[in-house]
Amino acid sequence: MTAAILDGKALAEELRAAFKARVAMLAAQGQRPGLAVILAGEDPASEIYVRNKVNACEAAGIFSQKITYPVDVAPATVLLKIAELNADPRIHGILVQLPLPQQFDAKTILEAIAPEKDVDGFHAANVGALAQGIPAFIPCTPYGVMKMLAALDVSLAGKEAVIIGRSNIVGKPLALLLINAGATVTVCNSKTRDLAQHTRRADILIAALGKPRFVTADMVKPGAVVIDVGINRLPLEEGGKLCGDVDFEAVKEIASLITPVPGGVGPMTIAMLLANTIESAERKSKS
Ligand code: GUN
C-alpha cells in the first residue's frame, strides 16, 4: 500500500482564507485581532519560526508586534513587558517563543501571561481546562494535528493512538485531546522499553520526539495514519534539508495516510495560532 499524503500546507491555506472574513468583521467592530510575539536570544530556528508567525499575521490582517531581546536579557525585563501586554487592549494574544535562554525559568514566564491572552495554551489554567475537556486555548501544534485528522475524517473513538514524545508543547496536550476524543492513548518517550512493540499497535502514530527519521517502516502497522511533528535539519553532508521524525520514503509504503515534512504539521501550527488569536479577539468583542 502507498499512503495518501496529507497536505498540511493546502489545508492551512484553506483555513487562513476563512480567517480573513473573521478578521475583517472584528476590524469593522474596532477589535482588530493583535498578537505580540516575544523572542529572547538568537536561536536561528526560533528566529525563523517567529518570522513565519509575524508574516502569517500580516497576511491575515492581524496586528502583530514582535519584541526581541538579547540572549542575556534579565527575566524581570520580560516579565515587565508581559505585564504591559496583558493590559494592552490592542493585544489579544501573547506568545513567548521557546526555548528561552538559560537564566529563565520558562514556567514563571508562561504563568505571567494572562490566561485569556495565552494563545499558546501553555498557562496552567489552560492546561487544566484541556485536561477537563473544556479547553480554552488548545496548544497550536496539537490543535493543528486534530484539525488535520478531522479534515480527513479519521475516526478516533476506540482507536489505538500512540504518541512518541511527552513534551508540554506537543505530546502531553495531544494525549489529552485524543483521550477526550475517545481514543486509547499510549504516550511513549525515548526511554520506552521495546518502543516498536507499542508503535506497531498504533492505528494513529504520532512522532514528536525531534530525532530525524527515527520511525522506520518496521515500527508501523500496515494501514496506520502517521503524523510527523518533527522538524529536524539534516547535517550538511546529508544535504542540509529539513526532515521529520519519520523515515518518510519507507513508511509511506506501509501507512494509509502520512504527513510530509516540510508541508505537513508545520503550516497547521501557524494557522492554529492565528485561529486562537482571532478566537481571543472574538471573545473580547462579545464580553
Ligand atoms: N517552540 C517550539 N514550538 C513552540 C510553540 O508552539 N510555541 C512557542 N511559544 N514556542 C515554541
mmCIF file of C-alpha atoms and ligand atoms in Angstrom:
data_model
loop_
_atom_site.group_PDB
_atom_site.id
_atom_site.type_symbol
_atom_site.label_atom_id
_atom_site.label_comp_id
_atom_site.label_asym_id
_atom_site.label_seq_id
_atom_site.Cartn_x
_atom_site.Cartn_y
_atom_site.Cartn_z
ATOM 1 C CA MET A 1 0.000 0.000 0.000
ATOM 2 C CA THR A 2 1.231 3.511 -0.773
ATOM 3 C CA ALA A 3 -0.084 6.131 1.618
ATOM 4 C CA ALA A 4 -2.094 9.198 0.715
ATOM 5 C CA ILE A 5 -0.122 12.292 1.663
ATOM 6 C CA LEU A 6 -1.794 14.786 3.995
ATOM 7 C CA ASP A 7 -1.128 18.219 2.532
ATOM 8 C CA GLY A 8 -0.952 20.478 5.598
ATOM 9 C CA LYS A 9 0.020 23.458 3.507
ATOM 10 C CA ALA A 10 -3.163 23.292 1.408
ATOM 11 C CA LEU A 11 -5.370 22.751 4.459
ATOM 12 C CA ALA A 12 -3.695 25.636 6.315
ATOM 13 C CA GLU A 13 -4.247 27.892 3.287
ATOM 14 C CA GLU A 14 -7.933 26.975 3.232
ATOM 15 C CA LEU A 15 -8.255 27.836 6.916
ATOM 16 C CA ARG A 16 -6.333 31.069 6.515
ATOM 17 C CA ALA A 17 -8.618 32.185 3.681
ATOM 18 C CA ALA A 18 -11.607 31.704 6.011
ATOM 19 C CA PHE A 19 -9.865 33.677 8.807
ATOM 20 C CA LYS A 20 -9.739 36.818 6.681
ATOM 21 C CA ALA A 21 -13.506 37.306 6.864
ATOM 22 C CA ARG A 22 -13.470 36.898 10.670
ATOM 23 C CA VAL A 23 -10.623 39.408 10.980
ATOM 24 C CA ALA A 24 -12.453 41.892 8.728
ATOM 25 C CA MET A 25 -15.610 41.551 10.837
ATOM 26 C CA LEU A 26 -13.659 42.217 14.045
ATOM 27 C CA ALA A 27 -11.798 45.146 12.488
ATOM 28 C CA ALA A 28 -15.147 46.682 11.492
ATOM 29 C CA GLN A 29 -16.159 46.500 15.180
ATOM 30 C CA GLY A 30 -12.909 48.253 16.186
ATOM 31 C CA GLN A 31 -11.486 44.991 17.570
ATOM 32 C CA ARG A 32 -8.755 44.092 15.071
ATOM 33 C CA PRO A 33 -7.018 40.998 16.492
ATOM 34 C CA GLY A 34 -3.486 41.623 17.761
ATOM 35 C CA LEU A 35 -0.659 39.209 18.587
ATOM 36 C CA ALA A 36 2.564 40.008 20.457
ATOM 37 C CA VAL A 37 5.495 37.651 19.949
ATOM 38 C CA ILE A 38 8.454 37.783 22.334
ATOM 39 C CA LEU A 39 11.792 36.346 21.242
ATOM 40 C CA ALA A 40 14.747 36.331 23.632
ATOM 41 C CA GLY A 41 18.127 35.344 22.190
ATOM 42 C CA GLU A 42 19.247 34.441 18.702
ATOM 43 C CA ASP A 43 18.367 30.779 18.225
ATOM 44 C CA PRO A 44 18.266 30.506 14.398
ATOM 45 C CA ALA A 45 15.312 28.092 14.329
ATOM 46 C CA SER A 46 13.310 30.308 16.723
ATOM 47 C CA GLU A 47 14.078 33.350 14.569
ATOM 48 C CA ILE A 48 12.607 31.576 11.538
ATOM 49 C CA TYR A 49 9.522 30.395 13.462
ATOM 50 C CA VAL A 50 8.887 33.909 14.800
ATOM 51 C CA ARG A 51 9.327 35.483 11.377
ATOM 52 C CA ASN A 52 6.848 32.998 9.891
ATOM 53 C CA LYS A 53 4.330 33.730 12.662
ATOM 54 C CA VAL A 54 4.571 37.503 12.213
ATOM 55 C CA ASN A 55 4.310 37.233 8.403
ATOM 56 C CA ALA A 56 1.253 34.967 8.720
ATOM 57 C CA CYS A 57 -0.415 37.548 10.974
ATOM 58 C CA GLU A 58 0.183 40.294 8.450
ATOM 59 C CA ALA A 59 -1.214 38.174 5.600
ATOM 60 C CA ALA A 60 -4.374 37.529 7.659
ATOM 61 C CA GLY A 61 -4.853 41.194 8.613
ATOM 62 C CA ILE A 62 -3.910 40.580 12.262
ATOM 63 C CA PHE A 63 -1.946 43.306 14.026
ATOM 64 C CA SER A 64 1.379 41.915 15.202
ATOM 65 C CA GLN A 65 4.102 43.164 17.448
ATOM 66 C CA LYS A 66 7.483 41.450 17.562
ATOM 67 C CA ILE A 67 9.560 42.137 20.665
ATOM 68 C CA THR A 68 13.160 40.916 20.612
ATOM 69 C CA TYR A 69 15.714 40.811 23.407
ATOM 70 C CA PRO A 70 19.407 39.913 23.513
ATOM 71 C CA VAL A 71 20.309 36.483 24.878
ATOM 72 C CA ASP A 72 21.383 37.938 28.260
ATOM 73 C CA VAL A 73 18.137 39.862 28.917
ATOM 74 C CA ALA A 74 17.038 39.852 32.565
ATOM 75 C CA PRO A 75 13.870 37.795 33.187
ATOM 76 C CA ALA A 76 12.445 40.794 35.100
ATOM 77 C CA THR A 77 12.552 42.856 31.879
ATOM 78 C CA VAL A 78 10.494 40.253 30.037
ATOM 79 C CA LEU A 79 8.051 39.952 32.966
ATOM 80 C CA LEU A 80 7.540 43.702 32.900
ATOM 81 C CA LYS A 81 6.828 43.593 29.154
ATOM 82 C CA ILE A 82 4.319 40.751 29.651
ATOM 83 C CA ALA A 83 2.513 42.801 32.318
ATOM 84 C CA GLU A 84 2.335 45.704 29.858
ATOM 85 C CA LEU A 85 0.973 43.455 27.077
ATOM 86 C CA ASN A 86 -1.570 41.874 29.467
ATOM 87 C CA ALA A 87 -3.023 45.369 29.944
ATOM 88 C CA ASP A 88 -2.797 46.447 26.275
ATOM 89 C CA PRO A 89 -6.262 46.433 24.638
ATOM 90 C CA ARG A 90 -4.731 46.106 21.122
ATOM 91 C CA ILE A 91 -3.192 42.754 22.061
ATOM 92 C CA HIS A 92 -5.363 39.613 22.209
ATOM 93 C CA GLY A 93 -2.586 37.035 22.136
ATOM 94 C CA ILE A 94 0.852 36.867 23.752
ATOM 95 C CA LEU A 95 3.392 34.264 22.702
ATOM 96 C CA VAL A 96 6.822 33.798 24.234
ATOM 97 C CA GLN A 97 8.929 31.726 21.852
ATOM 98 C CA LEU A 98 10.542 28.678 23.477
ATOM 99 C CA PRO A 99 13.201 27.647 24.324
ATOM 100 C CA LEU A 100 14.215 30.610 26.484
ATOM 101 C CA PRO A 101 17.842 31.407 27.387
ATOM 102 C CA GLN A 102 19.225 29.546 30.407
ATOM 103 C CA GLN A 103 18.711 32.331 33.001
ATOM 104 C CA PHE A 104 14.927 31.899 32.579
ATOM 105 C CA ASP A 105 12.504 29.635 34.371
ATOM 106 C CA ALA A 106 10.059 29.084 31.490
ATOM 107 C CA LYS A 107 7.216 28.217 33.867
ATOM 108 C CA THR A 108 7.422 31.599 35.655
ATOM 109 C CA ILE A 109 7.288 33.400 32.319
ATOM 110 C CA LEU A 110 4.393 31.358 30.925
ATOM 111 C CA GLU A 111 2.370 31.749 34.133
ATOM 112 C CA ALA A 112 2.775 35.555 33.906
ATOM 113 C CA ILE A 113 0.754 35.673 30.678
ATOM 114 C CA ALA A 114 -2.938 36.426 31.289
ATOM 115 C CA PRO A 115 -4.753 33.102 30.610
ATOM 116 C CA GLU A 116 -7.252 34.899 28.344
ATOM 117 C CA LYS A 117 -4.332 36.040 26.127
ATOM 118 C CA ASP A 118 -2.405 32.750 26.298
ATOM 119 C CA VAL A 119 -2.862 31.762 22.639
ATOM 120 C CA ASP A 120 -0.167 29.069 23.004
ATOM 121 C CA GLY A 121 -2.322 27.341 25.639
ATOM 122 C CA PHE A 122 0.669 26.777 27.938
ATOM 123 C CA HIS A 123 -0.637 28.527 31.090
ATOM 124 C CA ALA A 124 -1.582 26.083 33.868
ATOM 125 C CA ALA A 125 -5.178 27.369 33.776
ATOM 126 C CA ASN A 126 -5.472 26.458 30.091
ATOM 127 C CA VAL A 127 -3.686 23.116 30.512
ATOM 128 C CA GLY A 128 -6.070 22.294 33.388
ATOM 129 C CA ALA A 129 -9.096 23.244 31.286
ATOM 130 C CA LEU A 130 -7.866 20.996 28.481
ATOM 131 C CA ALA A 131 -7.390 18.103 30.918
ATOM 132 C CA GLN A 132 -11.007 18.515 31.980
ATOM 133 C CA GLY A 133 -12.224 18.557 28.384
ATOM 134 C CA ILE A 134 -13.295 22.209 28.483
ATOM 135 C CA PRO A 135 -10.453 23.749 26.532
ATOM 136 C CA ALA A 136 -9.948 27.497 26.485
ATOM 137 C CA PHE A 137 -6.882 27.689 24.244
ATOM 138 C CA ILE A 138 -5.524 24.497 22.709
ATOM 139 C CA PRO A 139 -1.745 24.490 22.052
ATOM 140 C CA CYS A 140 -1.216 25.213 18.366
ATOM 141 C CA THR A 141 0.614 22.092 17.170
ATOM 142 C CA PRO A 142 -1.727 19.549 18.816
ATOM 143 C CA TYR A 143 -4.686 21.655 17.663
ATOM 144 C CA GLY A 144 -3.300 21.541 14.108
ATOM 145 C CA VAL A 145 -2.890 17.760 14.284
ATOM 146 C CA MET A 146 -6.501 17.333 15.462
ATOM 147 C CA LYS A 147 -7.732 19.616 12.643
ATOM 148 C CA MET A 148 -5.833 17.512 10.097
ATOM 149 C CA LEU A 149 -7.353 14.295 11.446
ATOM 150 C CA ALA A 150 -10.821 15.881 11.390
ATOM 151 C CA ALA A 151 -10.371 17.200 7.836
ATOM 152 C CA LEU A 152 -9.548 13.675 6.717
ATOM 153 C CA ASP A 153 -12.452 12.130 8.607
ATOM 154 C CA VAL A 154 -10.094 9.937 10.625
ATOM 155 C CA SER A 155 -12.315 8.446 13.322
ATOM 156 C CA LEU A 156 -10.742 8.402 16.773
ATOM 157 C CA ALA A 157 -13.189 6.719 19.142
ATOM 158 C CA GLY A 158 -11.917 3.254 20.045
ATOM 159 C CA LYS A 159 -8.725 3.650 18.014
ATOM 160 C CA GLU A 160 -5.225 2.944 19.303
ATOM 161 C CA ALA A 161 -3.248 6.196 19.237
ATOM 162 C CA VAL A 162 0.442 6.068 20.090
ATOM 163 C CA ILE A 163 2.448 9.258 20.633
ATOM 164 C CA ILE A 164 6.251 9.233 20.754
ATOM 165 C CA GLY A 165 7.229 12.288 22.799
ATOM 166 C CA ARG A 166 5.894 13.644 26.079
ATOM 167 C CA SER A 167 6.637 17.381 25.787
ATOM 168 C CA ASN A 168 4.384 20.058 27.255
ATOM 169 C CA ILE A 169 4.190 21.645 23.789
ATOM 170 C CA VAL A 170 3.063 18.580 21.811
ATOM 171 C CA GLY A 171 2.969 15.108 23.413
ATOM 172 C CA LYS A 172 1.058 15.836 26.620
ATOM 173 C CA PRO A 173 -1.622 18.167 25.217
ATOM 174 C CA LEU A 174 -2.113 15.919 22.190
ATOM 175 C CA ALA A 175 -2.611 12.939 24.507
ATOM 176 C CA LEU A 176 -5.357 14.877 26.329
ATOM 177 C CA LEU A 177 -7.075 15.824 23.071
ATOM 178 C CA LEU A 178 -7.011 12.234 21.815
ATOM 179 C CA ILE A 179 -8.277 10.932 25.170
ATOM 180 C CA ASN A 180 -11.103 13.483 25.036
ATOM 181 C CA ALA A 181 -11.911 12.221 21.515
ATOM 182 C CA GLY A 182 -12.279 8.641 22.783
ATOM 183 C CA ALA A 183 -9.016 7.128 21.531
ATOM 184 C CA THR A 184 -6.989 4.630 23.561
ATOM 185 C CA VAL A 185 -3.795 6.590 24.065
ATOM 186 C CA THR A 186 -0.238 5.451 24.790
ATOM 187 C CA VAL A 187 2.447 8.071 25.367
ATOM 188 C CA CYS A 188 5.981 6.775 24.772
ATOM 189 C CA ASN A 189 9.308 8.513 25.100
ATOM 190 C CA SER A 190 12.908 7.918 24.067
ATOM 191 C CA LYS A 191 13.416 5.576 27.060
ATOM 192 C CA THR A 192 10.343 3.398 26.472
ATOM 193 C CA ARG A 193 11.294 -0.274 26.507
ATOM 194 C CA ASP A 194 10.640 -2.080 23.225
ATOM 195 C CA LEU A 195 9.150 1.004 21.630
ATOM 196 C CA ALA A 196 8.309 -0.791 18.387
ATOM 197 C CA GLN A 197 6.020 -3.168 20.275
ATOM 198 C CA HIS A 198 3.883 -0.118 21.147
ATOM 199 C CA THR A 199 4.121 1.688 17.821
ATOM 200 C CA ARG A 200 3.176 -1.425 15.827
ATOM 201 C CA ARG A 201 -0.192 -1.465 17.606
ATOM 202 C CA ALA A 202 -0.995 2.107 16.573
ATOM 203 C CA ASP A 203 -3.891 2.910 14.256
ATOM 204 C CA ILE A 204 -2.708 6.506 14.597
ATOM 205 C CA LEU A 205 1.003 7.032 15.195
ATOM 206 C CA ILE A 206 2.320 10.465 16.103
ATOM 207 C CA ALA A 207 6.059 11.139 16.139
ATOM 208 C CA ALA A 208 7.061 14.171 18.201
ATOM 209 C CA LEU A 209 10.463 13.451 19.669
ATOM 210 C CA GLY A 210 12.816 15.506 17.494
ATOM 211 C CA LYS A 211 15.029 12.746 16.054
ATOM 212 C CA PRO A 212 15.470 12.646 12.270
ATOM 213 C CA ARG A 213 13.919 9.583 10.565
ATOM 214 C CA PHE A 214 13.533 7.812 13.906
ATOM 215 C CA VAL A 215 10.322 5.991 12.959
ATOM 216 C CA THR A 216 11.204 3.264 10.485
ATOM 217 C CA ALA A 217 8.889 1.099 8.386
ATOM 218 C CA ASP A 218 9.203 -1.915 10.719
ATOM 219 C CA MET A 219 7.712 0.211 13.557
ATOM 220 C CA VAL A 220 4.489 0.933 11.672
ATOM 221 C CA LYS A 221 1.326 -1.153 11.417
ATOM 222 C CA PRO A 222 0.169 -1.585 7.800
ATOM 223 C CA GLY A 223 -2.576 0.945 7.057
ATOM 224 C CA ALA A 224 -1.768 3.237 10.015
ATOM 225 C CA VAL A 225 -2.223 7.015 9.926
ATOM 226 C CA VAL A 226 1.221 8.523 10.574
ATOM 227 C CA ILE A 227 1.573 12.125 11.727
ATOM 228 C CA ASP A 228 5.097 13.549 11.757
ATOM 229 C CA VAL A 229 5.530 16.532 14.089
ATOM 230 C CA GLY A 230 9.342 16.578 13.901
ATOM 231 C CA ILE A 231 11.243 19.347 12.131
ATOM 232 C CA ASN A 232 14.936 18.449 12.002
ATOM 233 C CA ARG A 233 17.720 19.960 9.948
ATOM 234 C CA LEU A 234 19.925 17.245 8.414
ATOM 235 C CA PRO A 235 23.712 17.762 8.564
ATOM 236 C CA LEU A 236 25.228 19.473 5.516
ATOM 237 C CA GLU A 237 26.921 16.236 4.404
ATOM 238 C CA GLU A 238 23.407 14.737 4.149
ATOM 239 C CA GLY A 239 22.109 17.696 2.136
ATOM 240 C CA GLY A 240 21.202 20.098 4.992
ATOM 241 C CA LYS A 241 17.487 19.751 4.223
ATOM 242 C CA LEU A 242 14.576 19.637 6.668
ATOM 243 C CA CYS A 243 13.290 16.220 7.612
ATOM 244 C CA GLY A 244 10.808 14.825 10.068
ATOM 245 C CA ASP A 245 10.968 12.178 12.794
ATOM 246 C CA VAL A 246 9.628 9.597 10.327
ATOM 247 C CA ASP A 247 11.539 7.839 7.551
ATOM 248 C CA PHE A 248 9.014 9.183 5.045
ATOM 249 C CA GLU A 249 10.105 7.294 1.914
ATOM 250 C CA ALA A 250 9.934 3.875 3.601
ATOM 251 C CA VAL A 251 6.932 4.492 5.876
ATOM 252 C CA LYS A 252 4.737 5.856 3.082
ATOM 253 C CA GLU A 253 4.800 2.351 1.572
ATOM 254 C CA ILE A 254 3.217 0.932 4.762
ATOM 255 C CA ALA A 255 0.876 3.645 6.072
ATOM 256 C CA SER A 256 -2.541 4.605 4.698
ATOM 257 C CA LEU A 257 -2.055 8.326 5.381
ATOM 258 C CA ILE A 258 1.134 10.221 6.174
ATOM 259 C CA THR A 259 2.151 13.856 6.718
ATOM 260 C CA PRO A 260 5.251 15.167 4.903
ATOM 261 C CA VAL A 261 7.975 17.415 6.353
ATOM 262 C CA PRO A 262 8.015 20.192 5.349
ATOM 263 C CA GLY A 263 4.419 20.941 4.341
ATOM 264 C CA GLY A 264 2.576 18.804 6.891
ATOM 265 C CA VAL A 265 2.003 19.756 10.516
ATOM 266 C CA GLY A 266 4.216 22.906 10.412
ATOM 267 C CA PRO A 267 1.854 25.123 8.382
ATOM 268 C CA MET A 268 -1.062 23.912 10.514
ATOM 269 C CA THR A 269 0.687 25.083 13.716
ATOM 270 C CA ILE A 270 0.830 28.632 12.398
ATOM 271 C CA ALA A 271 -2.752 28.508 11.142
ATOM 272 C CA MET A 272 -3.957 27.456 14.603
ATOM 273 C CA LEU A 273 -2.011 30.293 16.239
ATOM 274 C CA LEU A 274 -3.978 32.673 14.031
ATOM 275 C CA ALA A 275 -7.193 30.801 14.920
ATOM 276 C CA ASN A 276 -6.513 31.197 18.656
ATOM 277 C CA THR A 277 -5.678 34.891 18.282
ATOM 278 C CA ILE A 278 -8.882 35.550 16.322
ATOM 279 C CA GLU A 279 -10.876 33.487 18.839
ATOM 280 C CA SER A 280 -9.405 35.574 21.664
ATOM 281 C CA ALA A 281 -10.426 38.818 19.937
ATOM 282 C CA GLU A 282 -13.931 37.417 19.282
ATOM 283 C CA ARG A 283 -14.327 36.528 22.957
ATOM 284 C CA LYS A 284 -13.229 40.037 23.900
ATOM 285 C CA SER A 285 -15.676 41.641 21.475
ATOM 286 C CA LYS A 286 -18.525 39.563 22.980
ATOM 287 C CA SER A 287 -17.592 40.349 26.586
HETATM 288 N N1 GUN B 1 8.792 26.452 20.365
HETATM 289 C C1 GUN B 1 8.513 25.358 19.617
HETATM 290 N N2 GUN B 1 7.177 25.262 19.404
HETATM 291 C C2 GUN B 1 6.616 26.315 20.037
HETATM 292 C C3 GUN B 1 5.267 26.749 20.177
HETATM 293 O O1 GUN B 1 4.301 26.153 19.688
HETATM 294 N N3 GUN B 1 5.107 27.893 20.906
HETATM 295 C C4 GUN B 1 6.149 28.556 21.459
HETATM 296 N N4 GUN B 1 5.875 29.654 22.175
HETATM 297 N N5 GUN B 1 7.398 28.168 21.354
HETATM 298 C C5 GUN B 1 7.626 27.048 20.642
#
